[in-house]
């Protein structure tokens, strides 16, 4: 059974008034701001989620206004008491303009095993392990990285995974390789969700649109263009098959 | 089927290759960065069948044309003057010029150079402002040691900017054909794309001008195309849904698209009915 929550957009139907607290990007948003409307927004869809934390990443306007909430679920993982749900949120004004974007984490008492599958926890070490069978089954990937001795990092949703590769084989997957990555490719949870669950592998389209950022060696990043495309191909295939490599 | 004559002519002392299709009102078709006239392999015969004489050159350093004596060209104005001189060598006056990407910018440049001596210009996937590329990075990549995985990047980068209306097979074919480039020439062309600013000369354009932009073109924004159109008296913009950065390679009805605009603006001296017999 495929994911029900991951990649789903939850939108509130009504605009609600908020006061625009003068927070700065990257700071935790104080109580009393529009984030408090998020639980009510998801409750409209029958979810009794509790807001754990929220972080604003961009705000375009200041002042009192009416907004509607829109959330895209980007990451679902089990925790001790239920499930943690990560979402990218947007506050949309009455004129349709996006007033604010950010990320939010919710706690849920319900279990969501399909959404919490490791093949869908993008950019985590578990995800790396889950897509490994697809990479090992890919002759194209082996050929693309046969002259590579290094580490590729992939990051998003606050997680990062390093793939250590040597002569065409992934020899280690972990949170951090001993010498770090040659380069790390990062994107928002929304981008990873849409890329992995979307109709086609549009990594390069999104890269050209600036949805990805890279740190580390730009040269190695360019050199591994095909390798990255094939890692994403593997991740997309794993998301559809539950991690089983095609025979 | 309409056929062409391929020949070499001397332009600015450069042994230059052109395809010469059909006869009638002349249309010059200019290719994109790093590519060649092969991009018009379907559009040119279709235009010729409609009754136009279609000239498709390979710009200096591209396809079958020898390199420019000063080396790979980073100033699109050099290509524009070469095109003007090439038309002169052929004795063509009052041409219609069609170009895409850097060819679109070259079309704008030619329009400014020729003024009323241009019959009409169709600039596709281009604007007058410098294109948004990392010029410093491109300059670094003129050294081979700084330009890894060139073919992969051209292949995937091309696939990314063709239109969403194309099939996977069409997307793949365009991308594979584009991998035939010379990396040094391509990078130099893109430096020209990122540095050639035609905004100061737009007022010199006197011929009818048609800008064409695909909705899936990631190289040019609609804002940039609109600001170019706003600066040229009488110019118009057509926004094509589902088309990307290469309309002449993506649109099966590209020749009709060009012809219909020319007819609608009373710029075509060609009668479609008179030449329909030239078709396959």
Short mmCIF file of C-alpha atoms in Angstrom, two decimals:
data_model
loop_
_atom_site.label_atom_id
_atom_site.label_comp_id
_atom_site.label_asym_id
_atom_site.label_seq_id
_atom_site.Cartn_x
_atom_site.Cartn_y
_atom_site.Cartn_z
CA UNK A 1 0.00 0.00 0.00
CA UNK A 2 1.42 3.39 -1.00
CA UNK A 3 1.82 6.39 1.23
CA UNK A 4 -1.31 8.30 2.21
CA UNK A 5 0.26 11.26 3.95
CA UNK A 6 3.64 11.74 2.34
CA UNK A 7 3.46 14.21 -0.49
CA UNK A 8 -0.08 15.14 0.50
CA UNK A 9 -1.01 18.81 0.69
CA UNK A 10 -3.40 19.78 3.47
CA UNK A 11 -5.07 23.13 3.02
CA UNK A 12 -7.38 24.99 5.36
CA UNK A 13 -10.56 26.23 3.75
CA UNK A 14 -10.94 29.48 5.66
CA UNK A 15 -8.69 32.48 6.02
CA UNK A 16 -7.87 33.33 9.62
CA UNK A 17 -6.39 36.54 11.02
CA UNK A 18 -2.80 36.54 12.23
CA UNK A 19 -0.42 39.13 13.54
CA UNK A 20 2.92 39.21 11.83
CA UNK A 21 5.50 38.77 14.56
CA UNK A 22 8.80 40.35 13.50
CA UNK A 23 10.74 37.09 13.59
CA UNK A 24 13.78 36.49 11.39
CA UNK A 25 14.34 33.52 9.08
CA UNK A 26 15.77 30.48 10.84
CA UNK A 27 14.43 31.45 14.26
CA UNK A 28 11.87 29.38 16.08
CA UNK A 29 8.52 31.11 15.66
CA UNK A 30 7.04 32.30 18.95
CA UNK A 31 3.69 31.09 20.19
CA UNK A 32 0.82 33.29 19.13
CA UNK A 33 1.76 33.47 15.48
CA UNK A 34 0.02 31.87 12.52
CA UNK A 35 1.66 28.52 13.19
CA UNK A 36 -0.85 28.04 15.96
CA UNK A 37 -3.43 27.72 13.24
CA UNK A 38 -1.66 24.68 11.77
CA UNK A 39 -3.26 22.07 14.08
CA UNK A 40 -6.67 23.51 13.26
CA UNK A 41 -5.80 23.36 9.56
CA UNK A 42 -4.84 19.67 9.71
CA UNK A 43 -7.81 18.93 11.99
CA UNK A 44 -10.03 19.92 9.05
CA UNK A 45 -8.68 16.79 7.37
CA UNK A 46 -9.40 14.56 10.36
CA UNK A 47 -5.90 14.55 11.86
CA UNK A 48 -5.47 15.25 15.57
CA UNK A 49 -1.83 16.23 15.31
CA UNK A 50 -0.02 18.24 18.00
CA UNK A 51 2.39 20.94 16.88
CA UNK A 52 5.85 20.15 18.28
CA UNK A 53 7.88 22.89 16.66
CA UNK A 54 7.89 25.29 13.76
CA UNK A 55 10.59 27.30 12.04
CA UNK A 56 10.02 30.14 9.63
CA UNK A 57 12.31 30.17 6.59
CA UNK A 58 10.95 33.15 4.71
CA UNK A 59 8.45 35.94 5.31
CA UNK A 60 7.44 38.40 2.65
CA UNK A 61 5.08 40.77 4.44
CA UNK A 62 4.59 42.39 7.81
CA UNK A 63 1.35 43.40 9.49
CA UNK A 64 -2.08 42.04 10.34
CA UNK A 65 -3.58 39.95 7.62
CA UNK A 66 -5.86 37.04 6.79
CA UNK A 67 -4.12 33.84 5.76
CA UNK A 68 -4.96 30.31 4.77
CA UNK A 69 -2.70 27.44 5.81
CA UNK A 70 -1.19 24.99 3.36
CA UNK A 71 1.04 22.08 4.38
CA UNK A 72 2.91 19.48 2.39
CA UNK A 73 3.83 16.38 4.42
CA UNK A 74 7.48 15.67 3.64
CA UNK A 75 8.62 13.11 6.21
CA UNK A 76 6.88 10.56 8.41
CA UNK A 77 8.76 8.50 10.99
CA UNK A 78 7.75 6.38 13.98
CA UNK A 79 8.71 7.54 17.46
CA UNK A 80 8.18 6.15 20.96
CA UNK A 81 4.53 7.09 21.27
CA UNK A 82 3.31 7.22 17.70
CA UNK A 83 4.53 9.13 14.69
CA UNK A 84 6.47 12.29 13.97
CA UNK A 85 5.27 14.18 10.91
CA UNK A 86 7.35 16.83 9.20
CA UNK A 87 5.71 19.32 6.85
CA UNK A 88 6.67 22.35 4.82
CA UNK A 89 4.04 25.00 5.45
CA UNK A 90 2.92 28.10 3.63
CA UNK A 91 0.71 30.91 4.82
CA UNK A 92 -1.20 32.23 1.82
CA UNK A 93 -2.85 35.67 1.91
CA UNK A 94 -6.25 36.52 0.51
CA UNK A 95 -4.57 37.87 -2.62
CA UNK A 96 -2.98 34.45 -3.24
CA UNK A 97 0.51 35.69 -2.40
CA UNK A 98 2.62 33.54 -0.10
CA UNK A 99 3.10 35.55 3.10
CA UNK A 100 5.38 33.07 4.82
CA UNK A 101 7.00 29.66 4.40
CA UNK A 102 8.58 27.36 6.95
CA UNK A 103 8.78 23.89 8.38
CA UNK A 104 6.73 22.31 11.14
CA UNK A 105 6.90 19.08 13.12
CA UNK A 106 3.80 17.39 14.51
CA UNK A 107 3.26 14.45 16.86
CA UNK A 108 0.52 11.97 16.15
CA UNK A 109 -0.72 9.06 18.27
CA UNK A 110 -1.58 7.15 15.12
CA UNK A 111 0.77 4.86 13.27
CA UNK A 112 1.35 5.41 9.58
CA UNK A 113 3.45 2.44 8.53
CA UNK A 114 3.20 3.00 4.79
CA UNK A 115 4.27 6.63 5.04
CA UNK A 116 7.00 5.83 7.55
CA UNK A 117 8.68 3.22 5.33
CA UNK A 118 12.43 3.73 5.22
CA UNK A 119 12.38 4.12 1.42
CA UNK A 120 10.36 7.30 2.01
CA UNK A 121 12.50 8.87 4.74
CA UNK A 122 14.54 10.79 2.22
CA UNK A 123 18.16 11.72 2.95
CA UNK A 124 18.39 9.61 6.11
CA UNK A 125 20.92 6.77 6.54
CA UNK A 126 18.01 4.29 6.69
CA UNK A 127 16.83 5.61 3.34
CA UNK A 128 20.32 5.18 1.94
CA UNK A 129 20.34 1.55 3.06
CA UNK A 130 16.84 1.04 1.68
CA UNK A 131 17.77 2.19 -1.82
CA UNK A 132 21.08 0.30 -1.86
CA UNK A 133 19.62 -2.83 -3.50
CA UNK A 134 18.44 -0.69 -6.41
CA UNK A 135 21.89 0.89 -6.76
CA UNK A 136 23.61 -2.48 -6.60
CA UNK A 137 21.29 -3.81 -9.30
CA UNK A 138 22.00 -0.86 -11.59
CA UNK A 139 24.68 -1.52 -14.18
CA UNK A 140 24.31 2.10 -15.31
CA UNK A 141 25.19 3.33 -11.81
CA UNK A 142 28.15 0.99 -11.51
CA UNK A 143 29.46 2.21 -14.84
CA UNK A 144 28.84 5.89 -14.01
CA UNK A 145 30.89 5.77 -10.79
CA UNK A 146 33.51 3.20 -11.77
CA UNK A 147 36.22 5.88 -11.81
CA UNK A 148 35.10 7.50 -8.57
CA UNK A 149 36.71 7.21 -5.13
CA UNK A 150 34.80 9.52 -2.86
CA UNK A 151 31.70 10.36 -0.87
CA UNK A 152 28.41 11.87 -2.02
CA UNK A 153 26.23 13.58 0.59
CA UNK A 154 22.48 14.04 0.28
CA UNK A 155 20.61 16.27 2.73
CA UNK A 156 17.07 17.44 3.43
CA UNK A 157 14.46 17.63 6.18
CA UNK A 158 17.27 18.17 8.69
CA UNK A 159 18.85 14.81 7.82
CA UNK A 160 21.97 13.89 5.86
CA UNK A 161 23.34 10.67 4.46
CA UNK A 162 26.77 9.94 3.01
CA UNK A 163 27.40 7.36 0.31
CA UNK A 164 31.04 6.25 0.23
CA UNK A 165 31.77 4.94 -3.24
CA UNK A 166 34.81 3.17 -4.58
CA UNK A 167 35.31 1.82 -8.09
CA UNK A 168 31.65 1.47 -8.95
CA UNK A 169 30.42 0.17 -5.59
CA UNK A 170 28.82 1.80 -2.57
CA UNK A 171 31.07 0.59 0.24
CA UNK A 172 29.49 2.46 3.16
CA UNK A 173 26.32 4.37 3.96
CA UNK A 174 26.07 6.47 7.09
CA UNK A 175 25.26 9.76 8.69
CA UNK A 176 28.80 11.00 8.11
CA UNK A 177 31.82 9.46 6.41
CA UNK A 178 35.08 9.70 8.35
CA UNK A 179 36.49 12.35 6.05
CA UNK A 180 33.15 13.95 5.26
CA UNK A 181 31.64 14.18 1.79
CA UNK A 182 33.25 15.46 -1.38
CA UNK A 183 30.05 17.45 -1.82
CA UNK A 184 26.56 17.45 -0.36
CA UNK A 185 23.39 18.18 -2.29
CA UNK A 186 20.60 19.73 -0.20
CA UNK A 187 16.97 20.50 -0.89
CA UNK A 188 13.77 21.18 1.00
CA UNK A 189 11.49 18.38 2.07
CA UNK A 190 9.01 19.52 -0.55
CA UNK A 191 11.56 19.18 -3.32
CA UNK A 192 12.64 15.69 -2.24
CA UNK A 193 9.03 14.61 -1.97
CA UNK A 194 8.07 15.89 -5.40
CA UNK A 195 11.27 14.58 -6.99
CA UNK A 196 11.00 11.07 -5.59
CA UNK A 197 7.23 10.67 -5.85
CA UNK A 198 6.68 12.73 -9.04
CA UNK A 199 5.96 11.48 -12.55
CA UNK A 200 9.54 11.67 -13.80
CA UNK A 201 13.07 12.25 -12.56
CA UNK A 202 13.27 16.02 -13.01
CA UNK A 203 16.37 16.51 -10.86
CA UNK A 204 18.12 18.61 -13.51
CA UNK A 205 15.05 20.80 -14.10
CA UNK A 206 14.88 21.51 -10.38
CA UNK A 207 18.64 22.08 -10.17
CA UNK A 208 18.37 24.66 -12.97
CA UNK A 209 15.52 26.32 -11.08
CA UNK A 210 17.73 26.62 -7.99
CA UNK A 211 15.86 24.14 -5.80
CA UNK A 212 19.11 22.42 -4.80
CA UNK A 213 22.14 23.84 -3.07
CA UNK A 214 25.54 22.22 -2.85
CA UNK A 215 28.43 22.48 -0.45
CA UNK A 216 31.92 21.07 -0.92
CA UNK A 217 33.66 20.43 -4.23
CA UNK A 218 31.82 21.91 -7.18
CA UNK A 219 34.07 19.95 -9.50
CA UNK A 220 33.12 16.59 -7.98
CA UNK A 221 29.46 17.64 -7.97
CA UNK A 222 29.60 18.27 -11.71
CA UNK A 223 31.62 15.10 -12.28
CA UNK A 224 28.95 13.07 -10.51
CA UNK A 225 26.03 14.51 -12.52
CA UNK A 226 25.08 11.13 -13.93
CA UNK A 227 25.75 9.33 -10.65
CA UNK A 228 23.35 11.67 -8.85
CA UNK A 229 20.65 11.23 -11.48
CA UNK A 230 21.00 7.46 -11.10
CA UNK A 231 20.87 7.63 -7.28
CA UNK A 232 17.58 9.50 -7.66
CA UNK A 233 16.39 6.95 -10.22
CA UNK A 234 17.15 4.27 -7.64
CA UNK A 235 15.34 6.18 -4.90
CA UNK A 236 12.30 6.66 -7.13
CA UNK A 237 12.26 2.98 -8.03
CA UNK A 238 12.64 1.97 -4.37
CA UNK A 239 9.77 4.26 -3.37
CA UNK A 240 7.55 2.43 -5.82
CA UNK A 241 8.62 -1.09 -5.01
CA UNK A 242 9.13 -0.73 -1.27
CA UNK A 243 12.87 -1.17 -1.66
CA UNK A 244 12.95 -4.43 -3.58
CA UNK A 245 15.33 -4.20 -6.52
CA UNK A 246 13.88 -5.19 -9.85
CA UNK A 247 14.88 -8.71 -10.70
CA UNK B 1 10.25 16.35 -50.82
CA UNK B 2 12.02 19.70 -50.93
CA UNK B 3 15.78 19.22 -50.96
CA UNK B 4 18.69 21.51 -50.16
CA UNK B 5 22.06 22.42 -51.54
CA UNK B 6 24.88 22.25 -49.05
CA UNK B 7 27.87 24.36 -49.89
CA UNK B 8 30.87 26.18 -48.59
CA UNK B 9 31.26 29.93 -49.07
CA UNK B 10 33.91 32.35 -47.85
CA UNK B 11 32.61 34.73 -45.17
CA UNK B 12 35.11 37.04 -43.48
CA UNK B 13 37.81 34.71 -44.79
CA UNK B 14 36.22 31.75 -42.98
CA UNK B 15 35.28 28.66 -44.99
CA UNK B 16 31.64 28.53 -43.97
CA UNK B 17 28.96 25.91 -44.50
CA UNK B 18 25.37 26.73 -45.35
CA UNK B 19 22.30 24.78 -46.26
CA UNK B 20 20.26 26.50 -49.00
CA UNK B 21 16.68 25.20 -49.18
CA UNK B 22 14.04 26.06 -51.77
CA UNK B 23 13.49 29.38 -53.47
CA UNK B 24 11.45 32.46 -52.76
CA UNK B 25 11.36 34.96 -49.91
CA UNK B 26 14.58 34.47 -47.90
CA UNK B 27 14.61 33.29 -44.29
CA UNK B 28 17.84 32.95 -42.32
CA UNK B 29 17.68 30.38 -39.47
CA UNK B 30 20.26 30.65 -36.67
CA UNK B 31 21.03 27.78 -34.28
CA UNK B 32 21.66 27.69 -30.53
CA UNK B 33 24.85 27.63 -28.45
CA UNK B 34 27.31 24.93 -29.43
CA UNK B 35 24.95 23.43 -31.97
CA UNK B 36 24.64 23.63 -35.76
CA UNK B 37 22.14 24.07 -38.55
CA UNK B 38 21.05 20.47 -38.03
CA UNK B 39 18.60 21.84 -35.47
CA UNK B 40 16.47 23.04 -38.41
CA UNK B 41 16.59 19.69 -40.25
CA UNK B 42 12.79 19.35 -40.02
CA UNK B 43 11.78 23.01 -39.96
CA UNK B 44 13.84 24.10 -42.99
CA UNK B 45 12.33 21.72 -45.57
CA UNK B 46 8.86 22.51 -44.23
CA UNK B 47 9.47 26.25 -44.65
CA UNK B 48 10.89 25.63 -48.13
CA UNK B 49 7.80 23.63 -49.02
CA UNK B 50 5.73 26.66 -48.11
CA UNK B 51 7.65 28.68 -50.68
CA UNK B 52 10.53 30.26 -48.80
CA UNK B 53 14.23 30.17 -49.55
CA UNK B 54 15.74 28.99 -46.26
CA UNK B 55 19.39 29.62 -45.44
CA UNK B 56 20.70 27.57 -42.51
CA UNK B 57 24.34 28.27 -41.68
CA UNK B 58 26.69 26.70 -39.20
CA UNK B 59 28.12 29.64 -37.23
CA UNK B 60 31.95 29.91 -37.10
CA UNK B 61 33.42 27.01 -35.10
CA UNK B 62 30.17 25.03 -35.29
CA UNK B 63 29.22 22.05 -37.44
CA UNK B 64 31.06 22.17 -40.75
CA UNK B 65 32.17 25.82 -40.57
CA UNK B 66 35.81 26.45 -39.73
CA UNK B 67 36.70 28.26 -36.50
CA UNK B 68 36.86 32.01 -36.29
CA UNK B 69 40.49 33.11 -36.82
CA UNK B 70 40.47 34.81 -33.40
CA UNK B 71 39.45 31.59 -31.67
CA UNK B 72 36.21 30.58 -29.99
CA UNK B 73 33.76 33.48 -30.07
CA UNK B 74 32.52 35.00 -26.79
CA UNK B 75 30.92 38.10 -28.33
CA UNK B 76 27.59 37.39 -30.00
CA UNK B 77 28.02 40.60 -31.97
CA UNK B 78 30.78 38.82 -33.92
CA UNK B 79 28.27 36.18 -35.00
CA UNK B 80 25.70 38.87 -35.87
CA UNK B 81 28.14 40.67 -38.19
CA UNK B 82 29.19 37.33 -39.68
CA UNK B 83 25.53 36.61 -40.49
CA UNK B 84 25.13 40.05 -42.09
CA UNK B 85 28.26 39.49 -44.17
CA UNK B 86 27.13 35.97 -45.10
CA UNK B 87 23.81 37.34 -46.39
CA UNK B 88 25.79 39.90 -48.37
CA UNK B 89 27.94 37.16 -49.92
CA UNK B 90 24.72 35.45 -51.03
CA UNK B 91 23.27 38.69 -52.38
CA UNK B 92 20.25 38.42 -50.09
CA UNK B 93 18.44 41.64 -49.21
CA UNK B 94 15.49 42.23 -46.90
CA UNK B 95 15.81 38.86 -45.14
CA UNK B 96 13.58 37.42 -42.51
CA UNK B 97 15.77 36.23 -39.62
CA UNK B 98 14.76 33.47 -37.22
CA UNK B 99 17.00 32.45 -34.32
CA UNK B 100 16.82 30.52 -31.09
CA UNK B 101 18.62 31.05 -27.76
CA UNK B 102 21.95 32.66 -28.69
CA UNK B 103 20.47 32.62 -32.20
CA UNK B 104 17.57 34.64 -30.80
CA UNK B 105 19.91 37.18 -29.30
CA UNK B 106 21.84 37.28 -32.57
CA UNK B 107 18.52 37.92 -34.33
CA UNK B 108 17.92 40.93 -32.07
CA UNK B 109 21.46 42.11 -32.76
CA UNK B 110 21.01 41.74 -36.54
CA UNK B 111 17.71 43.60 -36.29
CA UNK B 112 19.48 46.49 -34.57
CA UNK B 113 22.34 46.45 -37.11
CA UNK B 114 20.15 46.29 -40.20
CA UNK B 115 17.31 48.59 -39.15
CA UNK B 116 14.92 48.86 -42.10
CA UNK B 117 17.10 46.55 -44.20
CA UNK B 118 15.65 43.65 -42.20
CA UNK B 119 12.23 42.44 -43.35
CA UNK B 120 11.25 40.80 -40.04
CA UNK B 121 12.81 39.10 -37.05
CA UNK B 122 11.65 36.15 -34.98
CA UNK B 123 13.73 35.84 -31.82
CA UNK B 124 12.97 32.66 -29.90
CA UNK B 125 14.01 31.76 -26.35
CA UNK B 126 15.91 34.99 -25.91
CA UNK B 127 15.73 38.46 -24.47
CA UNK B 128 17.81 41.60 -24.86
CA UNK B 129 19.28 41.44 -21.35
CA UNK B 130 22.36 39.31 -20.62
CA UNK B 131 21.34 35.71 -19.97
CA UNK B 132 21.58 34.38 -16.45
CA UNK B 133 24.62 32.11 -16.39
CA UNK B 134 27.72 31.92 -14.22
CA UNK B 135 30.13 33.65 -16.59
CA UNK B 136 33.11 33.22 -14.26
CA UNK B 137 32.39 29.51 -14.00
CA UNK B 138 32.10 29.26 -17.78
CA UNK B 139 35.44 31.04 -18.19
CA UNK B 140 37.05 28.58 -15.76
CA UNK B 141 35.58 25.70 -17.74
CA UNK B 142 37.33 26.86 -20.89
CA UNK B 143 40.20 24.91 -19.35
CA UNK B 144 39.39 21.25 -19.93
CA UNK B 145 40.59 20.28 -16.46
CA UNK B 146 37.73 22.32 -14.98
CA UNK B 147 34.97 20.88 -17.13
CA UNK B 148 34.01 17.43 -15.85
CA UNK B 149 31.25 15.20 -17.22
CA UNK B 150 30.54 17.54 -20.08
CA UNK B 151 28.45 15.11 -22.13
CA UNK B 152 26.33 14.08 -19.15
CA UNK B 153 25.62 17.68 -18.26
CA UNK B 154 24.68 18.57 -21.83
CA UNK B 155 22.45 15.51 -22.07
CA UNK B 156 20.61 16.00 -18.80
CA UNK B 157 20.66 19.80 -19.07
CA UNK B 158 19.05 19.66 -22.51
CA UNK B 159 16.41 17.19 -21.40
CA UNK B 160 15.56 19.56 -18.56
CA UNK B 161 14.70 22.51 -20.81
CA UNK B 162 12.63 20.90 -23.55
CA UNK B 163 8.87 21.19 -23.34
CA UNK B 164 6.58 19.05 -21.24
CA UNK B 165 4.48 18.27 -24.32
CA UNK B 166 7.25 16.12 -25.81
CA UNK B 167 7.49 12.37 -25.48
CA UNK B 168 10.47 10.77 -23.74
CA UNK B 169 11.76 9.65 -27.16
CA UNK B 170 11.61 13.20 -28.55
CA UNK B 171 13.27 14.58 -25.41
CA UNK B 172 16.01 11.98 -25.70
CA UNK B 173 16.65 12.60 -29.39
CA UNK B 174 17.07 16.35 -28.91
CA UNK B 175 19.41 15.79 -25.95
CA UNK B 176 21.52 13.22 -27.81
CA UNK B 177 21.84 15.47 -30.86
CA UNK B 178 22.99 18.34 -28.63
CA UNK B 179 25.81 16.19 -27.25
CA UNK B 180 27.59 16.65 -30.61
CA UNK B 181 28.91 20.02 -29.45
CA UNK B 182 32.48 21.25 -29.06
CA UNK B 183 32.76 22.11 -25.33
CA UNK B 184 35.06 25.10 -25.84
CA UNK B 185 32.78 26.58 -28.49
CA UNK B 186 29.67 25.91 -26.41
CA UNK B 187 31.12 27.52 -23.31
CA UNK B 188 32.28 30.51 -25.30
CA UNK B 189 28.81 30.87 -26.80
CA UNK B 190 27.31 30.80 -23.32
CA UNK B 191 29.72 33.46 -22.14
CA UNK B 192 28.33 35.52 -25.02
CA UNK B 193 24.81 34.65 -23.84
CA UNK B 194 25.68 35.91 -20.36
CA UNK B 195 27.42 39.11 -21.44
CA UNK B 196 25.74 40.37 -24.61
CA UNK B 197 23.46 43.24 -23.62
CA UNK B 198 21.24 44.49 -26.42
CA UNK B 199 19.04 46.77 -24.34
CA UNK B 200 20.95 49.91 -25.35
CA UNK B 201 20.36 49.23 -29.09
CA UNK B 202 16.75 48.04 -29.08
CA UNK B 203 15.58 51.46 -30.24
CA UNK B 204 17.46 50.88 -33.50
CA UNK B 205 15.18 47.97 -34.39
CA UNK B 206 12.83 49.12 -37.14
CA UNK B 207 11.59 45.83 -38.60
CA UNK B 208 8.60 43.89 -37.25
CA UNK B 209 9.79 41.77 -34.35
CA UNK B 210 8.24 38.64 -32.87
CA UNK B 211 9.57 37.18 -29.62
CA UNK B 212 8.67 33.56 -28.94
CA UNK B 213 9.00 31.94 -25.54
CA UNK B 214 8.04 28.48 -24.34
CA UNK B 215 6.35 28.03 -20.98
CA UNK B 216 8.88 25.33 -20.06
CA UNK B 217 11.96 27.33 -20.99
CA UNK B 218 14.15 27.51 -17.87
CA UNK B 219 16.74 29.77 -19.53
CA UNK B 220 14.55 32.82 -20.14
CA UNK B 221 11.85 34.29 -17.92
CA UNK B 222 8.65 35.76 -19.23
CA UNK B 223 9.50 39.04 -17.48
CA UNK B 224 12.70 39.39 -19.49
CA UNK B 225 10.94 38.65 -22.77
CA UNK B 226 8.16 41.10 -21.95
CA UNK B 227 10.61 43.86 -21.08
CA UNK B 228 12.34 43.33 -24.43
CA UNK B 229 9.05 43.52 -26.32
CA UNK B 230 8.06 46.65 -24.41
CA UNK B 231 11.23 48.37 -25.58
CA UNK B 232 10.67 47.73 -29.30
CA UNK B 233 7.89 49.59 -31.08
CA UNK B 234 5.29 47.20 -32.45
CA UNK B 235 7.03 44.07 -31.20
CA UNK B 236 4.95 41.18 -29.94
CA UNK B 237 5.46 38.16 -27.72
CA UNK B 238 3.96 34.72 -28.18
CA UNK B 239 4.02 32.46 -25.15
CA UNK B 240 3.85 28.78 -26.11
CA UNK B 241 2.37 26.37 -23.60
CA UNK B 242 4.22 23.06 -23.22
CA UNK B 243 7.18 24.21 -25.33
CA UNK B 244 10.72 24.54 -23.97
CA UNK B 245 13.92 26.19 -25.14
CA UNK B 246 14.01 24.78 -28.68
CA UNK B 247 10.73 25.55 -30.51
CA UNK B 248 12.09 24.66 -33.98
CA UNK B 249 13.07 21.19 -32.74
CA UNK B 250 10.02 20.67 -30.53
CA UNK B 251 7.09 21.96 -32.60
CA UNK B 252 5.99 19.68 -35.47
CA UNK B 253 4.13 22.67 -36.96
CA UNK B 254 6.97 25.14 -36.51
CA UNK B 255 7.05 26.14 -40.19
CA UNK B 256 3.32 26.88 -40.15
CA UNK B 257 3.80 28.85 -36.94
CA UNK B 258 6.39 31.08 -38.64
CA UNK B 259 4.43 31.35 -41.87
CA UNK B 260 1.16 32.19 -40.14
CA UNK B 261 2.74 35.04 -38.19
CA UNK B 262 4.31 36.43 -41.36
CA UNK B 263 1.00 36.19 -43.23
CA UNK B 264 -1.00 37.68 -40.37
CA UNK B 265 1.32 40.68 -40.38
CA UNK B 266 1.40 40.96 -44.19
CA UNK B 267 5.10 40.17 -44.16
CA UNK B 268 4.98 37.08 -46.33
CA UNK B 269 5.16 37.34 -50.08
CA UNK B 270 4.56 33.61 -50.30
CA UNK B 271 1.24 32.13 -51.28
CA UNK B 272 0.72 28.85 -49.42
CA UNK B 273 -1.56 27.53 -52.16
CA UNK B 274 0.96 28.30 -54.89
CA UNK B 275 3.63 26.20 -53.23
CA UNK B 276 1.72 23.38 -51.69
CA UNK B 277 2.90 21.20 -54.55
CA UNK B 278 6.42 21.44 -53.16
CA UNK B 279 5.41 19.41 -50.15
CA UNK B 280 6.08 15.70 -49.88
#
